[in-house]
Short mmCIF file of C-alpha atoms in Angstrom, two decimals:
data_model
loop_
_atom_site.label_atom_id
_atom_site.label_comp_id
_atom_site.label_asym_id
_atom_site.label_seq_id
_atom_site.Cartn_x
_atom_site.Cartn_y
_atom_site.Cartn_z
CA MET C 1 49.58 20.51 -14.76
CA GLY C 2 47.92 19.95 -10.80
CA CYS C 3 44.48 21.04 -11.48
CA GLN C 4 42.80 21.40 -7.75
CA ASP C 5 39.70 21.95 -5.82
CA PRO C 6 38.94 25.07 -6.70
CA CYS C 7 40.44 24.24 -9.85
CA ILE C 8 37.52 22.41 -12.21
CA GLY C 9 39.99 22.30 -15.06
CA ASP C 10 42.43 22.87 -17.39
CA VAL C 11 40.91 23.67 -20.89
CA THR C 12 42.14 25.33 -24.58
CA PRO C 13 45.97 23.46 -24.26
CA THR C 14 48.32 25.16 -26.92
CA TRP C 15 52.04 24.62 -27.42
CA GLY C 16 54.42 28.37 -26.49
CA PRO C 17 56.26 29.45 -29.12
CA ASP C 18 59.58 27.67 -28.12
CA GLY C 19 57.76 24.63 -28.13
CA ALA C 20 59.18 23.72 -24.73
CA SER C 21 55.83 24.82 -22.59
CA VAL C 22 52.37 24.93 -23.00
CA TRP C 23 49.72 27.16 -21.91
CA PHE C 24 46.75 26.86 -20.93
CA THR C 25 42.82 28.37 -19.18
CA ARG C 26 42.82 27.27 -15.51
CA VAL C 27 38.80 27.34 -14.06
CA LEU C 28 38.79 27.89 -11.17
CA GLY C 29 35.03 27.85 -9.17
CA PRO C 30 32.77 28.90 -8.15
CA PHE C 31 30.75 29.10 -10.87
CA ASP C 32 28.11 32.30 -10.77
CA ASP C 33 24.10 32.41 -12.22
CA ASP C 34 25.19 32.95 -15.12
CA ASP C 35 27.68 29.77 -14.57
CA THR C 36 31.03 32.23 -15.44
CA ALA C 37 33.96 30.95 -12.63
CA ALA C 38 35.45 32.82 -10.74
CA SER C 39 38.42 32.92 -13.09
CA ALA C 40 39.98 31.56 -15.96
CA VAL C 41 42.63 33.65 -17.12
CA LEU C 42 45.70 31.98 -18.38
CA TRP C 43 48.56 30.28 -17.50
CA THR C 44 51.74 28.49 -18.35
CA ALA C 45 53.43 25.74 -17.81
CA ASP C 46 56.35 23.40 -18.93
CA LEU C 47 56.64 20.48 -19.93
CA GLY C 48 57.32 18.59 -17.23
CA GLY C 49 54.17 20.17 -15.75
CA ALA C 50 56.89 22.08 -13.71
CA ASN C 51 56.71 26.30 -13.60
CA VAL C 52 53.12 27.00 -13.17
CA HIS C 53 52.00 30.07 -12.56
CA GLN C 54 49.60 32.63 -14.29
CA VAL C 55 49.96 34.84 -17.67
CA SER C 56 47.18 36.57 -17.44
CA PRO C 57 47.56 39.75 -15.42
CA GLU C 58 46.14 40.13 -11.24
CA GLY C 59 42.40 41.51 -12.02
CA VAL C 60 41.33 40.47 -14.46
CA ALA C 61 39.64 37.69 -13.11
CA GLY C 62 36.06 37.36 -12.08
CA THR C 63 35.38 40.79 -15.20
CA TYR C 64 36.71 38.56 -18.33
CA GLU C 65 37.67 35.62 -19.06
CA GLU C 66 40.79 34.49 -21.44
CA TYR C 67 41.41 32.14 -24.13
CA SER C 68 43.58 29.68 -26.41
CA ALA C 69 46.92 31.40 -26.42
CA LYS C 70 48.35 31.70 -29.64
CA PHE C 71 51.65 33.09 -31.04
CA LEU C 72 52.62 34.63 -34.32
CA PRO C 73 56.32 34.47 -35.97
CA ASN C 74 57.83 37.02 -33.98
CA GLY C 75 56.68 35.88 -30.85
CA ASP C 76 53.91 38.29 -30.14
CA ARG C 77 51.01 36.49 -28.26
CA VAL C 78 47.01 36.41 -29.59
CA PHE C 79 44.39 35.51 -27.33
CA LEU C 80 40.77 35.51 -26.99
CA ARG C 81 39.27 38.25 -23.81
CA LEU C 82 35.39 37.02 -23.38
CA ARG C 83 33.96 40.09 -20.87
CA ASN C 84 31.67 38.10 -18.58
CA ALA C 85 29.29 40.73 -18.77
CA ASP C 86 27.45 39.83 -21.56
CA LEU C 87 29.80 36.63 -23.00
CA THR C 88 30.51 38.39 -25.64
CA ASN C 89 34.65 38.68 -27.13
CA ILE C 90 37.41 40.00 -28.39
CA LEU C 91 41.00 39.52 -29.57
CA VAL C 92 44.04 41.38 -27.92
CA ARG C 93 47.72 41.00 -29.13
CA VAL C 94 50.75 40.97 -26.75
CA GLY C 95 53.58 42.42 -27.32
CA ARG C 96 56.98 41.01 -26.55
CA ASP C 97 57.43 44.12 -24.57
CA GLY C 98 54.14 42.97 -22.24
CA ARG C 99 51.70 45.73 -23.92
CA GLU C 100 48.02 44.62 -24.82
CA HIS C 101 46.78 45.91 -28.49
CA ALA C 102 43.09 45.21 -28.96
CA LEU C 103 42.21 43.33 -32.32
CA THR C 104 38.50 43.72 -32.57
CA ASP C 105 35.35 45.72 -30.78
CA TRP C 106 33.29 43.75 -28.80
CA ALA C 107 30.82 44.35 -31.07
CA ILE C 108 31.04 41.89 -34.01
CA SER C 109 32.12 39.17 -30.71
CA ALA C 110 35.22 37.81 -32.59
CA ASP C 111 35.40 33.70 -31.95
CA ILE C 112 37.79 30.85 -33.03
CA PHE C 113 41.04 32.80 -34.03
CA ASP C 114 44.61 31.81 -35.31
CA PRO C 115 47.55 33.74 -35.97
CA SER C 116 48.91 33.75 -39.96
CA PRO C 117 52.68 31.46 -39.74
CA ALA C 118 53.42 33.02 -42.62
CA ARG C 119 56.71 35.80 -41.48
CA THR C 120 56.59 37.18 -44.47
CA GLY C 121 53.87 37.94 -47.66
CA PRO C 122 50.56 39.75 -47.96
CA THR C 123 49.69 36.93 -44.60
CA ALA C 124 52.34 37.96 -41.95
CA GLY C 125 50.69 39.53 -39.30
CA LEU C 126 47.23 38.57 -40.28
CA VAL C 127 44.33 36.73 -38.19
CA VAL C 128 42.02 35.25 -39.03
CA PHE C 129 38.72 34.70 -37.06
CA GLU C 130 35.27 34.17 -36.88
CA THR C 131 32.75 36.34 -36.31
CA TYR C 132 29.47 36.23 -34.37
CA GLY C 133 30.19 33.08 -32.27
CA HIS C 134 27.26 32.91 -30.43
CA GLY C 135 24.05 34.61 -29.97
CA ALA C 136 23.74 36.05 -33.22
CA PRO C 137 20.78 38.46 -34.26
CA GLU C 138 18.26 37.84 -36.09
CA GLY C 139 19.56 37.69 -40.14
CA ILE C 140 23.60 37.90 -38.97
CA ALA C 141 25.29 35.30 -39.90
CA GLN C 142 29.22 33.99 -37.71
CA ALA C 143 31.32 34.79 -40.63
CA VAL C 144 35.10 33.99 -40.92
CA ALA C 145 36.69 37.57 -40.97
CA THR C 146 40.53 38.72 -41.13
CA VAL C 147 42.41 41.55 -38.99
CA PRO C 148 46.19 42.53 -38.94
CA SER C 149 47.95 42.18 -35.75
CA GLY C 150 50.06 45.40 -36.31
CA CYS C 151 47.98 48.12 -35.57
CA ALA C 152 48.29 50.72 -32.82
CA THR C 153 44.19 50.86 -31.55
CA PRO C 154 40.32 49.33 -31.58
CA ALA C 155 39.41 51.46 -34.70
CA ALA C 156 42.39 51.28 -36.72
CA CYS C 157 42.26 47.55 -36.76
CA MET C 158 38.54 47.65 -37.09
CA ALA C 159 38.69 50.03 -40.71
CA ARG C 160 40.99 46.69 -41.28
CA VAL C 161 38.93 44.20 -41.26
CA LYS C 162 37.80 41.98 -43.81
CA TYR C 163 34.98 39.58 -44.55
CA LEU C 164 36.18 36.43 -46.55
CA THR C 165 32.52 35.30 -46.44
CA PRO C 166 28.99 36.48 -46.10
CA THR C 167 27.89 38.27 -43.16
CA LEU C 168 24.08 38.50 -43.73
CA LEU C 169 22.49 35.01 -44.23
CA ASP C 170 20.71 34.21 -47.69
CA PRO C 171 17.02 33.72 -47.20
CA ASP C 172 17.38 31.20 -50.07
CA ALA C 173 20.31 29.18 -48.81
CA PRO C 174 21.44 30.13 -45.61
CA ALA C 175 24.78 28.94 -44.24
CA GLU C 176 27.24 30.32 -42.32
CA ASN C 177 30.91 29.91 -41.29
CA TYR C 178 33.16 29.68 -39.02
CA ASN C 179 36.29 27.78 -37.63
CA PRO C 180 38.91 29.12 -39.67
CA VAL C 181 42.90 28.15 -39.97
CA TRP C 182 45.28 28.83 -41.61
CA SER C 183 47.35 27.14 -44.16
CA PRO C 184 50.82 25.98 -42.83
CA ASP C 185 51.87 28.20 -45.83
CA GLY C 186 49.78 31.10 -44.50
CA THR C 187 48.15 31.60 -48.36
CA HIS C 188 45.49 29.64 -47.50
CA VAL C 189 42.31 29.70 -44.57
CA ALA C 190 40.35 25.81 -44.23
CA TYR C 191 36.48 26.70 -42.60
CA VAL C 192 33.50 25.68 -41.92
CA HIS C 193 30.55 25.69 -44.23
CA ALA C 194 27.27 24.91 -42.54
CA TYR C 195 24.33 24.86 -44.64
CA ASP C 196 20.57 25.24 -42.94
CA GLY C 197 17.53 23.49 -44.85
CA THR C 198 15.38 25.40 -46.40
CA ASP C 199 10.68 24.83 -47.50
CA ALA C 200 12.43 23.70 -50.73
CA ASP C 201 15.57 22.05 -49.66
CA PRO C 202 14.70 20.74 -45.58
CA GLY C 203 19.05 19.05 -45.42
CA TYR C 204 21.29 20.83 -43.33
CA GLY C 205 24.65 20.18 -42.54
CA ALA C 206 28.73 21.35 -42.25
CA ASP C 207 31.44 19.65 -44.50
CA ILE C 208 35.31 21.59 -44.62
CA TRP C 209 35.90 24.18 -47.35
CA ALA C 210 38.96 26.14 -48.32
CA MET C 211 40.18 29.86 -49.77
CA THR C 212 42.15 32.30 -50.31
CA TRP C 213 43.57 34.95 -47.74
CA LYS C 214 41.53 37.41 -50.27
CA GLY C 215 38.33 35.16 -50.19
CA THR C 216 38.35 34.55 -52.75
CA HIS C 217 38.23 30.35 -54.72
CA LYS C 218 36.56 28.86 -52.09
CA THR C 219 36.86 24.66 -52.90
CA GLN C 220 34.98 22.89 -50.61
CA LEU C 221 36.46 19.69 -49.48
CA SER C 222 34.66 17.01 -47.70
CA ASP C 223 30.69 16.14 -48.58
CA ALA C 224 29.52 13.68 -46.30
CA PRO C 225 26.16 13.58 -44.56
CA GLU C 226 28.47 13.53 -41.07
CA TRP C 227 28.87 16.75 -39.80
CA ASP C 228 32.63 18.13 -40.49
CA PHE C 229 34.25 20.92 -38.45
CA ARG C 230 37.11 22.17 -36.84
CA PRO C 231 39.43 21.56 -39.98
CA ASP C 232 43.67 21.09 -39.49
CA TRP C 233 45.97 20.62 -42.36
CA ALA C 234 48.81 18.77 -42.49
CA TYR C 235 52.62 18.21 -43.58
CA LEU C 236 52.58 15.67 -47.33
CA PRO C 237 55.97 14.01 -46.13
CA ARG C 238 58.94 14.82 -48.80
CA HIS C 239 60.09 12.52 -51.27
CA SER C 240 63.88 12.34 -52.37
#
């Protein structure tokens, strides 16, 4: 995409809603003492590497960083905004009119997310995400949650956040859940279930699990000694 000095790299690429463009974060140096970049905001380009331009508004760089633009079926964009001052995150939706709507508040530090692919039904417009992805206070666990993308204010959105996994660590079986992703039909969520050792069982690891969009019927999908993370779904081919 033509990343040249002071460009450090182009990261978190995702498809545009039309499949004919790529969205990414262009990281520009130098870095300050907290390792935040002079600029790390959203850009886009066509598949030939042309029409490369910044999407994030001017004035964002240096105060915020923006990553991982993804799109709802109606064309609205959702992305992750990181606040440089304390390295916490919120989810932001940009409507087709260009107006921004914060979907979470800074306190829960929303992280890796996925907009529902469903066009109708109970999960249409839902965004699944992990929270407390960085620096969770002692006793607080990374968790998977959903938030509707159509609410008008952050307070209205936060009132409708639904946690699908526990937010507190169980001292007898400490575990955290993160890396959520929707199934292609928007009915289930795959995620990582990571467990820490205890005095009785010093082992630790991470496996892939799945659950319904309500957080029910949790099912373990992998059970290997390796650390399994960043799940995704695949379409099975149709046979005549």
